[in-house]
mmCIF file of C-alpha atoms in Angstrom:
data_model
loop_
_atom_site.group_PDB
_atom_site.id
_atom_site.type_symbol
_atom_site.label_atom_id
_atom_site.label_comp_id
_atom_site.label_asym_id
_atom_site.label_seq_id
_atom_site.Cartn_x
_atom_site.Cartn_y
_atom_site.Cartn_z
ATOM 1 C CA UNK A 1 0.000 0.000 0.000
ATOM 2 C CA UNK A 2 0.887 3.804 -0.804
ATOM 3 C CA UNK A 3 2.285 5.694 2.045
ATOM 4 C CA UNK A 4 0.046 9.040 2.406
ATOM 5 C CA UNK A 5 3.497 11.030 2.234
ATOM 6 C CA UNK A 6 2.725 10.261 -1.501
ATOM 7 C CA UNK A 7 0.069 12.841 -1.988
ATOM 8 C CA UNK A 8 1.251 15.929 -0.401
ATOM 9 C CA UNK A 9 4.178 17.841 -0.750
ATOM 10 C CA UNK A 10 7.036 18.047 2.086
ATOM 11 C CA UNK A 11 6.135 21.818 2.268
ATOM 12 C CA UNK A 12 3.094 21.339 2.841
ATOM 13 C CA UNK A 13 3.006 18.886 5.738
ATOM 14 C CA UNK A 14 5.798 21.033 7.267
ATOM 15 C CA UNK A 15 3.780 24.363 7.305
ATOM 16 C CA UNK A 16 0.926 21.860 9.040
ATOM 17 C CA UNK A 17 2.806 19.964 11.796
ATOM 18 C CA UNK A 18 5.067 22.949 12.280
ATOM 19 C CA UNK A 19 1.797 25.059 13.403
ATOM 20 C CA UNK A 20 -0.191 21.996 14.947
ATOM 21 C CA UNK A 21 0.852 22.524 18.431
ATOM 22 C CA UNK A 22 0.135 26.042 18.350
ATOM 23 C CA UNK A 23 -3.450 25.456 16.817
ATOM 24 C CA UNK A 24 -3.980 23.022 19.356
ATOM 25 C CA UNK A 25 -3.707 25.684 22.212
ATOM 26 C CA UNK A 26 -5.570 28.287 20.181
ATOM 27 C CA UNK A 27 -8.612 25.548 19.265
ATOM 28 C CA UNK A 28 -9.187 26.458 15.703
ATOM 29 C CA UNK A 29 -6.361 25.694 12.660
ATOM 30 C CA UNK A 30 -3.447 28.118 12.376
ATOM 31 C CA UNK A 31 -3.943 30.858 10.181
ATOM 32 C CA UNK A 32 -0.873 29.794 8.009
ATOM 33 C CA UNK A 33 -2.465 25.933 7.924
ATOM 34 C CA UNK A 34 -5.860 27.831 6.887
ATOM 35 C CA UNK A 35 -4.127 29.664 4.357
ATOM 36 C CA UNK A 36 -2.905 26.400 3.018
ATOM 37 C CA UNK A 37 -6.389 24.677 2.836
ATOM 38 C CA UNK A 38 -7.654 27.744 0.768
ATOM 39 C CA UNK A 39 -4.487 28.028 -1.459
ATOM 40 C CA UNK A 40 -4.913 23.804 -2.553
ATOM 41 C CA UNK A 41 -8.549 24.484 -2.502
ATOM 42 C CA UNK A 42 -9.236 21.394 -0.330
ATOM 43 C CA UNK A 43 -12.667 22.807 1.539
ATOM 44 C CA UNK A 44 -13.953 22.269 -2.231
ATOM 45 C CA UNK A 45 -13.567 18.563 -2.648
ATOM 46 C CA UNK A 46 -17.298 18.031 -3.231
ATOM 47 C CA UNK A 47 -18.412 21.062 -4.198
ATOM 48 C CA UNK A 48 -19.617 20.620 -8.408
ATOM 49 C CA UNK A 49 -17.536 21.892 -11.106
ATOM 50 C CA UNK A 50 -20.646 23.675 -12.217
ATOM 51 C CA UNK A 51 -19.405 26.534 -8.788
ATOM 52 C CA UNK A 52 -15.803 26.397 -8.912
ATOM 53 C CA UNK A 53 -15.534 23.319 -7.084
ATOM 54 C CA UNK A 54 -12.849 20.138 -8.134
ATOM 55 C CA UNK A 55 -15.835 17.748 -7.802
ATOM 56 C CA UNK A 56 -12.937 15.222 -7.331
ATOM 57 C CA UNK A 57 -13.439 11.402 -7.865
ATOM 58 C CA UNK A 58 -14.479 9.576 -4.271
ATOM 59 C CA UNK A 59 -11.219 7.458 -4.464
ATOM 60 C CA UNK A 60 -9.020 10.234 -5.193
ATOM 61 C CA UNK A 61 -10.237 12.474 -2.418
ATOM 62 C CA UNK A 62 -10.342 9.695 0.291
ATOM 63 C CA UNK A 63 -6.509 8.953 -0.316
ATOM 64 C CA UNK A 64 -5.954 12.457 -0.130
ATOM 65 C CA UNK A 65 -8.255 12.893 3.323
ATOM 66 C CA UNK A 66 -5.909 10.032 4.605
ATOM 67 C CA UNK A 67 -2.834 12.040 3.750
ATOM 68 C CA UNK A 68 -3.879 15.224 5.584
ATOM 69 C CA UNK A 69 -5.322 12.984 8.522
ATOM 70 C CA UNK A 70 -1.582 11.563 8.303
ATOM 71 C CA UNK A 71 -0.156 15.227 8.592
ATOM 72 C CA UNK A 72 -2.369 16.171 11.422
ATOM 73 C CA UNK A 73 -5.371 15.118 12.682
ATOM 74 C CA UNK A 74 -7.206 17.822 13.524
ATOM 75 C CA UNK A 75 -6.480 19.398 10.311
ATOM 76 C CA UNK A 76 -7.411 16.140 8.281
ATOM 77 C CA UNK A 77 -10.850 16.401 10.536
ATOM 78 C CA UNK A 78 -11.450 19.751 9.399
ATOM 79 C CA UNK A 79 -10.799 19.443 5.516
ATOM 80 C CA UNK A 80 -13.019 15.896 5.557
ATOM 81 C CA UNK A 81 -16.053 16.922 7.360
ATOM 82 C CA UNK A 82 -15.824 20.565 6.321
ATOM 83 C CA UNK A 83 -15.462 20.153 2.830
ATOM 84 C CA UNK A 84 -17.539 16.848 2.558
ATOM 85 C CA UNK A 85 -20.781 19.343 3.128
ATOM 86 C CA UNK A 86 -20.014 20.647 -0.464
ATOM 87 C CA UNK A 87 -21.470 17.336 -1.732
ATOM 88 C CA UNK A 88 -24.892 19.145 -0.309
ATOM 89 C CA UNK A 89 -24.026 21.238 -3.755
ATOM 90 C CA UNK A 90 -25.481 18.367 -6.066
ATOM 91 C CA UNK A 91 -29.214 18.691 -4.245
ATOM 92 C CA UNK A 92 -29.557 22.407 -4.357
ATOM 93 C CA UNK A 93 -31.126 24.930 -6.336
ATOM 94 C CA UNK A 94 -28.457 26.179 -8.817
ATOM 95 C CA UNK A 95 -29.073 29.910 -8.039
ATOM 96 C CA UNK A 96 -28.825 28.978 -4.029
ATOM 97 C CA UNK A 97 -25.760 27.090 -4.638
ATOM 98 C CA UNK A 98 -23.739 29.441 -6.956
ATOM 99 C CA UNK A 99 -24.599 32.128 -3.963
ATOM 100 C CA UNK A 100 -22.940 29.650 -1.305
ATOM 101 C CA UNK A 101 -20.004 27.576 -3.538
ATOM 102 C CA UNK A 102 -18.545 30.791 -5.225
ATOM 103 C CA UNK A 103 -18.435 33.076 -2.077
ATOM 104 C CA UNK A 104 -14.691 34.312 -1.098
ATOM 105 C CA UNK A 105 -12.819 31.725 1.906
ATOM 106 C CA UNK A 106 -15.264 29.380 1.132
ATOM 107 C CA UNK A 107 -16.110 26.908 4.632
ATOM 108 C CA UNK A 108 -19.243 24.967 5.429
ATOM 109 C CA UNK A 109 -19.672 23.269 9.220
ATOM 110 C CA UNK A 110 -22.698 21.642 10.831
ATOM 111 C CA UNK A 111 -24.025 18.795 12.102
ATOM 112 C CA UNK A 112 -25.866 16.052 11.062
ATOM 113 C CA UNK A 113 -28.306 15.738 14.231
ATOM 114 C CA UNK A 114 -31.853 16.500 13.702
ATOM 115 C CA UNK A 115 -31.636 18.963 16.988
ATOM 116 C CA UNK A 116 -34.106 21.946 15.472
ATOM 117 C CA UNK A 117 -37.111 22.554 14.022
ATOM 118 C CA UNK A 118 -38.449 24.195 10.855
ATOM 119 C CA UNK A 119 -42.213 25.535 11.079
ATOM 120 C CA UNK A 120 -43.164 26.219 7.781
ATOM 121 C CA UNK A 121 -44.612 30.093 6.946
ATOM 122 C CA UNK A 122 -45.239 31.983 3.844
ATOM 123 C CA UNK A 123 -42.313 32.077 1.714
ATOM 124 C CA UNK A 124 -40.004 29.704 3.750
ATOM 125 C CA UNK A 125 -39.418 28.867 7.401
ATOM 126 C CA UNK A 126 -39.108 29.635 10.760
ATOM 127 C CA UNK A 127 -35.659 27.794 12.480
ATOM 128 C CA UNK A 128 -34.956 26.752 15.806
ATOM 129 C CA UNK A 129 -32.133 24.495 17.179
ATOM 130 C CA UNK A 130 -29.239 23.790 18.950
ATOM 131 C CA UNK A 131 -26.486 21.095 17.509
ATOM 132 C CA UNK A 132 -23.058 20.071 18.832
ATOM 133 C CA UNK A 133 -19.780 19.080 17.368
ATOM 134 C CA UNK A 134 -20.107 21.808 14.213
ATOM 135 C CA UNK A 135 -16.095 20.525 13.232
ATOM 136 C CA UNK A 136 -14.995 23.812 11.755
ATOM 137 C CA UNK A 137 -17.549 26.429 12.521
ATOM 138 C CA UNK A 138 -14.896 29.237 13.504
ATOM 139 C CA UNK A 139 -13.762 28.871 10.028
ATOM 140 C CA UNK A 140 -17.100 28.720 7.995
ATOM 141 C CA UNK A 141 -18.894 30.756 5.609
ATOM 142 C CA UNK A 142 -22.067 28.922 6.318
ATOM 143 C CA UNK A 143 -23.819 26.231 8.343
ATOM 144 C CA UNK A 144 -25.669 23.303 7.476
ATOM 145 C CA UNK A 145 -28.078 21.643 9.792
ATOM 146 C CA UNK A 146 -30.934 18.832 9.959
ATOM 147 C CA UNK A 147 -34.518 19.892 11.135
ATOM 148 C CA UNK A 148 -37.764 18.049 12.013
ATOM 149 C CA UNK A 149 -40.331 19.958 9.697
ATOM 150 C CA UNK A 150 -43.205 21.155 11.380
ATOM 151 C CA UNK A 151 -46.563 22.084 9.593
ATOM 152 C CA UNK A 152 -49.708 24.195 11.333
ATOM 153 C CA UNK A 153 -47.691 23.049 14.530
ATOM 154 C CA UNK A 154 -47.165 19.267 14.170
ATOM 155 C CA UNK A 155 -44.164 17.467 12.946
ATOM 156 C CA UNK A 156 -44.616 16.136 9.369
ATOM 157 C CA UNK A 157 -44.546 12.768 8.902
ATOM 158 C CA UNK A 158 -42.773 10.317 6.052
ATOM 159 C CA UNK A 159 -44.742 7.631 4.440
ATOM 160 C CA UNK A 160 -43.211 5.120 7.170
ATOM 161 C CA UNK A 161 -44.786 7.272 10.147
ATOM 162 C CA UNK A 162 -41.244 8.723 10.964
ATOM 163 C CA UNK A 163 -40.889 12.415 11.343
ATOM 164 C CA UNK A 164 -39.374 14.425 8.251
ATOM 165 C CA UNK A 165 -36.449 15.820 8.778
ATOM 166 C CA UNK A 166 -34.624 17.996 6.205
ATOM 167 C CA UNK A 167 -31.577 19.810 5.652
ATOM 168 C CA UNK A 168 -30.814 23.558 5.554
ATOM 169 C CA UNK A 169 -28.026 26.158 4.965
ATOM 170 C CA UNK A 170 -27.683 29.276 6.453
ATOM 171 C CA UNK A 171 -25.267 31.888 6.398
ATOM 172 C CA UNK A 172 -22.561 31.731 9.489
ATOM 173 C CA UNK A 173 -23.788 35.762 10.267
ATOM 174 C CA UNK A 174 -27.592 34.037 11.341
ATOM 175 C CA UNK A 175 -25.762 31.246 13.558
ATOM 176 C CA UNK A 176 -24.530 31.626 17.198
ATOM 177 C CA UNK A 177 -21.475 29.552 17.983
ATOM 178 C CA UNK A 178 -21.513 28.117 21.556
ATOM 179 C CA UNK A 179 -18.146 27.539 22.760
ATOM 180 C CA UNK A 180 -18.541 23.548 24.140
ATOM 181 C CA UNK A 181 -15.497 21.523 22.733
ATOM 182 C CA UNK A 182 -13.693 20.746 25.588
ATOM 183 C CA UNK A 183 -11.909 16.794 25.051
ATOM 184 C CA UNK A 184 -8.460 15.617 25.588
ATOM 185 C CA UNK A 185 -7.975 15.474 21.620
ATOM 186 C CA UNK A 186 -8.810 16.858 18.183
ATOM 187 C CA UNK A 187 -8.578 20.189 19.988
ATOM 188 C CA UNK A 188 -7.907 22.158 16.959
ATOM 189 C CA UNK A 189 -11.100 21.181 15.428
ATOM 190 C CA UNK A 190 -13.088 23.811 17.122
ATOM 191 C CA UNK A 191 -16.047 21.159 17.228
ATOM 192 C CA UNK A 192 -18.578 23.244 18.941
ATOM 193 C CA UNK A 193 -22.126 23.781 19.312
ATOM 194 C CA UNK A 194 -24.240 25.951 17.775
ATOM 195 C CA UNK A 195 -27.396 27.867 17.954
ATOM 196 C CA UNK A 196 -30.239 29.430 15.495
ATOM 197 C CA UNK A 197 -33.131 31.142 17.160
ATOM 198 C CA UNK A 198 -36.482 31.975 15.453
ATOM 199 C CA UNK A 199 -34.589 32.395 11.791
ATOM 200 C CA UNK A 200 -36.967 33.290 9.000
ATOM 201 C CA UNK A 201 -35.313 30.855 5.865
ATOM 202 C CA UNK A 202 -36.388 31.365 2.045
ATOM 203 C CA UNK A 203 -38.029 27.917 0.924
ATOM 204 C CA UNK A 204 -34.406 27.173 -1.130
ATOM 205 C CA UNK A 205 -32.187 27.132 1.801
ATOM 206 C CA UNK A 206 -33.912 23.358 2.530
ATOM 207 C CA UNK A 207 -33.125 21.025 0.392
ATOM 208 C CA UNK A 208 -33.761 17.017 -0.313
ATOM 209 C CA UNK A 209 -31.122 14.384 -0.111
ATOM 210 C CA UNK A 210 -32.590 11.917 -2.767
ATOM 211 C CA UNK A 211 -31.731 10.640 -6.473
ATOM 212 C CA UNK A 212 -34.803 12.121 -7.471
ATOM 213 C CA UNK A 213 -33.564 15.404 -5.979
ATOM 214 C CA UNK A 214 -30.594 15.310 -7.469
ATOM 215 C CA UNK A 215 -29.382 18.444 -9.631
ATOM 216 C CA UNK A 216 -26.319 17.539 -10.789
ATOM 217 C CA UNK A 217 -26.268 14.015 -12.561
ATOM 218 C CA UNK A 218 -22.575 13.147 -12.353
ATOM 219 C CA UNK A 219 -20.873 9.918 -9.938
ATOM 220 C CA UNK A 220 -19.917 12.235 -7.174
ATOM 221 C CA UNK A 221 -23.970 12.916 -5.761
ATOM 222 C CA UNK A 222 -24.976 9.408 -7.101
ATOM 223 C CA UNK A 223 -22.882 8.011 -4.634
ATOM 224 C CA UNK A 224 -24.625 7.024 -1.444
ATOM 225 C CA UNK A 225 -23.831 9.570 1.487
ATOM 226 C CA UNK A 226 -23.813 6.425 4.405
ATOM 227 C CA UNK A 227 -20.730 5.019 2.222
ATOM 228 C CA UNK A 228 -18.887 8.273 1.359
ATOM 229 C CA UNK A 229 -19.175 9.198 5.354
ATOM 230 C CA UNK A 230 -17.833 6.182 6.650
ATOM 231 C CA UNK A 231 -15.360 6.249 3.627
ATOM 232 C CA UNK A 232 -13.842 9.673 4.504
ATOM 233 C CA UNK A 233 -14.485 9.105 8.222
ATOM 234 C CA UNK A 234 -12.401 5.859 8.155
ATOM 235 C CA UNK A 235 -9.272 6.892 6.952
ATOM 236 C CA UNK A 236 -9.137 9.628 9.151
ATOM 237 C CA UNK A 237 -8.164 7.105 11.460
ATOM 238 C CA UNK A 238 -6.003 5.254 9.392
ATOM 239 C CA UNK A 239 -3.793 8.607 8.711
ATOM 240 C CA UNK A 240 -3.236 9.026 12.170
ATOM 241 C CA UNK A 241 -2.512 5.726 12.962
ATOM 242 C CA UNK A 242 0.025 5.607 10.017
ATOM 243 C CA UNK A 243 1.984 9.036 11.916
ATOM 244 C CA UNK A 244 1.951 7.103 15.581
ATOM 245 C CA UNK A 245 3.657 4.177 13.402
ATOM 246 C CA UNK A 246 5.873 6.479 11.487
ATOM 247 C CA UNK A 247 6.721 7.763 14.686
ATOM 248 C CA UNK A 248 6.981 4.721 16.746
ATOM 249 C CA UNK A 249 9.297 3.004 13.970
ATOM 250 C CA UNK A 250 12.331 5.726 15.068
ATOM 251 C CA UNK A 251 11.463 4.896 19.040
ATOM 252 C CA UNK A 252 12.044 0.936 17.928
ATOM 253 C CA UNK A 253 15.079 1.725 16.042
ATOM 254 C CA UNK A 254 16.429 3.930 18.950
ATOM 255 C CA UNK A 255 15.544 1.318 21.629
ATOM 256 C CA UNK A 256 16.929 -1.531 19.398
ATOM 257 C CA UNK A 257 20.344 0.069 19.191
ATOM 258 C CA UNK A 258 20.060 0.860 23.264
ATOM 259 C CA UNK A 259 20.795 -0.643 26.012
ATOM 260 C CA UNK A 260 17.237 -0.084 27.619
ATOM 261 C CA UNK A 261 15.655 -3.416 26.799
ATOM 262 C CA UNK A 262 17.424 -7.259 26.583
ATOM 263 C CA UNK A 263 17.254 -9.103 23.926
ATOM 264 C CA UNK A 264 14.033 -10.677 24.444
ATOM 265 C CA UNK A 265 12.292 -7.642 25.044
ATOM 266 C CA UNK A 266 13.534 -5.562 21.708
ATOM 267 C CA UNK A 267 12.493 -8.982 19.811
ATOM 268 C CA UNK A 268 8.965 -9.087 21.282
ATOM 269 C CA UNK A 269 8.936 -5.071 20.554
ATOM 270 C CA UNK A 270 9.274 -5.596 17.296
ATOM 271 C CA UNK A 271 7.085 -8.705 16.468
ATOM 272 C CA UNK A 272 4.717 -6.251 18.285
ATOM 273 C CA UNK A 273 5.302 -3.810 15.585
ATOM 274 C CA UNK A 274 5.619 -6.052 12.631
ATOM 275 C CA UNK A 275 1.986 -7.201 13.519
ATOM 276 C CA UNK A 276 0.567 -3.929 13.667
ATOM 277 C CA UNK A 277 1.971 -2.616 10.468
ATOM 278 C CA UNK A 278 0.762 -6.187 8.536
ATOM 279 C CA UNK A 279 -2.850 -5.753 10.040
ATOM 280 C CA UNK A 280 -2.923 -1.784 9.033
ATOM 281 C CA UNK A 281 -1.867 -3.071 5.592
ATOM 282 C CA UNK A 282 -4.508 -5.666 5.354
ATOM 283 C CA UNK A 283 -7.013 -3.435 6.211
ATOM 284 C CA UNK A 284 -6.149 -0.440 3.985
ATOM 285 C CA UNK A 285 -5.849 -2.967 0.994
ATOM 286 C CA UNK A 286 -9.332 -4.440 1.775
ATOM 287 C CA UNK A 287 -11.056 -1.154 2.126
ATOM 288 C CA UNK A 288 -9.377 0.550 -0.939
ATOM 289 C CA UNK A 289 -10.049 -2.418 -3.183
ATOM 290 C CA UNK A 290 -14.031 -2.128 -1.600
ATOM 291 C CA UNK A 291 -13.986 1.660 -2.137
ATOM 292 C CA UNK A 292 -12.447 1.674 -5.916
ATOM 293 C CA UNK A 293 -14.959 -1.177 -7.217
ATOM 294 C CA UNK A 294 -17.774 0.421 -5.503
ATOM 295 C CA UNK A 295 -16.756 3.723 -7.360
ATOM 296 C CA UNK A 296 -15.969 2.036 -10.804
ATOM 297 C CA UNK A 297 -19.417 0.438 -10.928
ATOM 298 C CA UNK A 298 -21.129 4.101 -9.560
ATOM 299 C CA UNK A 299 -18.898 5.920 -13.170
ATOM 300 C CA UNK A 300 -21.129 3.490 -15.393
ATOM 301 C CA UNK A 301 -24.100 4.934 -13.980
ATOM 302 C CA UNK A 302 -25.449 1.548 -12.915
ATOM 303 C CA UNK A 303 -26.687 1.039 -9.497
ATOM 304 C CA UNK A 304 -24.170 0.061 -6.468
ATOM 305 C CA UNK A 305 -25.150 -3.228 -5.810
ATOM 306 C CA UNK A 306 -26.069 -3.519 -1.970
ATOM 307 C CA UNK A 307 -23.380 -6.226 -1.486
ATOM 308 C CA UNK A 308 -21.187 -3.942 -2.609
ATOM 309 C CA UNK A 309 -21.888 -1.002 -0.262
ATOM 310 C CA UNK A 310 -22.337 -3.525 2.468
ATOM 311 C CA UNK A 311 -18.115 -4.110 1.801
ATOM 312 C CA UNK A 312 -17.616 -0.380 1.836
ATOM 313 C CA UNK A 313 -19.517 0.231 5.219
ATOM 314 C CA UNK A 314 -17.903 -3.103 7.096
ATOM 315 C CA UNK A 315 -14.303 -2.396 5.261
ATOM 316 C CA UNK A 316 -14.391 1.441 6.498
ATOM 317 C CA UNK A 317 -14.985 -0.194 10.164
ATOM 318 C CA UNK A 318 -12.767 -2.188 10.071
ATOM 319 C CA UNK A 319 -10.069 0.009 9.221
ATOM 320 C CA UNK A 320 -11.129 2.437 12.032
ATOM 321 C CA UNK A 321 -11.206 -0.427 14.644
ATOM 322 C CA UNK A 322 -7.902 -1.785 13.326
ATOM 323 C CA UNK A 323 -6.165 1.766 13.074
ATOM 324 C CA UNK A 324 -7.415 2.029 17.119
ATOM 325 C CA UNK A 325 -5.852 -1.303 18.248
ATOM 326 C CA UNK A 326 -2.815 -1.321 16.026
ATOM 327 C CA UNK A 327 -1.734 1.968 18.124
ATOM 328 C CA UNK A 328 -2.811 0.960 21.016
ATOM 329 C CA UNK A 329 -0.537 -2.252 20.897
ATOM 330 C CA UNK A 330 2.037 -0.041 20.381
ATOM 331 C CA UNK A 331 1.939 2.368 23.079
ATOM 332 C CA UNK A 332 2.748 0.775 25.660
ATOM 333 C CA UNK A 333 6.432 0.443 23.803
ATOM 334 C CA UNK A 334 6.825 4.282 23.821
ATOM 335 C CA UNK A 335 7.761 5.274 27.798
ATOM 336 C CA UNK A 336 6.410 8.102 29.308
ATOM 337 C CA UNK A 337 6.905 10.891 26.281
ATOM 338 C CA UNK A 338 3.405 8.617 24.568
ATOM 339 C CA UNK A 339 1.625 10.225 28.120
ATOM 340 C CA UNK A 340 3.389 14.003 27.843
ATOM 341 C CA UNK A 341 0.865 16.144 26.348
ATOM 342 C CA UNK A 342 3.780 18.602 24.774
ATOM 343 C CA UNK A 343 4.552 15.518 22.416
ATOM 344 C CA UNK A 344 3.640 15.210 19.134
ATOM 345 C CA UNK A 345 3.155 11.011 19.649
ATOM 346 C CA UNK A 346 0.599 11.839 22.587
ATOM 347 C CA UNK A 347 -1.083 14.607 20.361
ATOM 348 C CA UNK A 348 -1.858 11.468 18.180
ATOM 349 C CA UNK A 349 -2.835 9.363 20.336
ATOM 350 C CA UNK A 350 -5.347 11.779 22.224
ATOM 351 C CA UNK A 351 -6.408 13.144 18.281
ATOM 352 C CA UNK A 352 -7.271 8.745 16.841
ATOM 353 C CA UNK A 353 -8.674 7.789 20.207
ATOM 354 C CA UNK A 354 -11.232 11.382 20.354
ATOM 355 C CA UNK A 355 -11.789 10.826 16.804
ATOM 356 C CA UNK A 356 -13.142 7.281 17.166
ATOM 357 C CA UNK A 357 -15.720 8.210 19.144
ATOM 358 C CA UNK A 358 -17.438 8.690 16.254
ATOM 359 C CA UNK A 359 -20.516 7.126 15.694
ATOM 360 C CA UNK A 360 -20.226 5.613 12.418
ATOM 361 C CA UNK A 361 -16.836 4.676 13.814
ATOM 362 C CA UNK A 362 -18.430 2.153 16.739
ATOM 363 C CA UNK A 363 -19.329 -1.094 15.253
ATOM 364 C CA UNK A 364 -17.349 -3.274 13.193
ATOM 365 C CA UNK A 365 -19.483 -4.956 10.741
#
């Protein structure tokens, strides 16, 4: 398997890791890592062509996401969930989205949670809400948010008897930030909560996420969102697994040529290590392969068979699970600097282990 070092330049994951410690303490990406993001134009993974966006190919932007993940996690958080809300950009009016996708600094945060309401009124809607863990939301332009729809004061209903929930987009201006991020990793992300209160909307700024909604008829929005989350989510976990082993392959070497361990213990050290770097392989092999057929099939225009996004969703699982326990095999091998919080190793660990408390993260399948 490719190393992520592949797909970014040596400048660029210097100016990243060179600032990371310093965005860590200030909770929001480093200006000069910001600046980067912009300049390569990485917020604008998913957003269409049709709006200035790269509209990149699913497996090229998931190797990339991996690669910035790699060169710091909070950063690699940032780009994946910030700029996968550009897919949104497929299901929306064209004259809504060209107003969003072509504005200057270009960011969109939010949540997926159905924490608010929309009463429908004349012309549009009435918002209400509170969501958490908005990765991003210093940085955005505007927010995106899931809300129950409510009708002449009751909660519209979907054919099944569930309550309809939709999304919206609103501009970051209408949207009070609610400072609630407060976890032993990820710190940078600036994950925090957020508020609208009584918000009149225009009718465009909700929007359906459906193939029969769909505005833009390319592979990028017919690819199921469940797959592309987990996807993008999932190798989040495997780039920052890949830096704890980058880094933990100079402590072996170091404690190898010591005089720290015996014999014994510098063999068993690096069986340990040898085992975790196979498995990570494994993995990453199995969920690529999964991920590119899944994507070839979704170019013909043909449907995804379900079998097929069944191996996406368990092979994205797996590789978060196996990124988790491949590290933490490890770290018990690294001596106290692992447990220092002014180390780069135990900004890794703290970043996977906050990450994976994702919930599409939880279950292997």
């Amino acid at each position: 398997m490719e190393h992520p070092s592949m797909y970014l330049k040596p400048e660029w994951v210097k100016i990243i890791r060179d600032h990371a410690h310093l965005a860590e303490d200030m909770e929001v990406l480093h200006p000069r890592q910001l600046d980067l993001v912009h300049e390569q134009e990485w917020f604008k993974f998913f957003v269409p062509k049709a709006y200035t966006g790269l509209e990149m190919p699913l497996p090229n932007q998931v190797r990339l996401e991996e690669s910035l993940a790699w060169s710091n996690g909070s950063l690699g958080w940032v780009v994946t969930l910030c700029s996968g809300a550009g897919w949104f950009g497929g299901f929306m009016e064209p004259e809504l989205a060209r107003e969003i996708f072509m504005c200057e600094g270009l960011c969109l945060a939010g949540s997926g949670a159905p924490d608010g309401t929309a009463e429908m009124t004349k012309g549009g809607y009435i918002v209400n809400g509170e969501w958490r863990y908005a990765s991003g939301i210093y940085h955005a332009t505007h927010v995106t948010a899931n809300c129950i729809i409510i009708k002449d004061g009751k909660p519209m209903l979907n054919a099944d008897g569930s309550k309809l929930v939709l999304p919206f987009v609103f501009d970051k201006k209408d949207v009070e930030v609610l400072p609630a991020w407060k976890y032993i990793g990820m710190m940078a992300t600036g994950s925090h909560a957020y508020r609208v209160s009584n918000l009149f909307v225009k009718s465009n700024r909700c929007f359906r996420i459906a193939p029969d909604a769909r505005v833009i008829d390319s592979p990028l929005y017919r690819y199921p969102f469940l797959q592309l989350a987990e996807a993008t989510l999932a190798v989040n976990l495997s780039g920052m697994a890949l830096h704890f082993t980058d880094m933990f392959d100079i402590i072996l070497k170091e404690k190898v040529t010591g005089n720290q361990w015996n014999t014994d213990q510098k063999k068993h050290a690096k069986h340990v290590f040898d085992k975790a770097m196979n498995v990570m392989a494994y993995a990453r092999r199995k969920f690529y392969n999964a991920l590119d057929i899944s994507w070839q099939i979704c170019e013909t225009g043909q449907p995804i068979p379900d079998e097929v996004l069944k191996n996406v969703s368990s092979t994205s699982r797996r590789l978060a699970k196996t990124s988790r326990e491949a590290v933490d095999a490890l770290y018990p091998f690294c001596g106290l600097m692992a447990a220092s919080p002014d180390t780069q190793l135990s900004q890794v660990w703290r970043d996977l282990h906050t990450a994976s408390q994702h919930s599409l993260l939880t279950f292997a399948l």
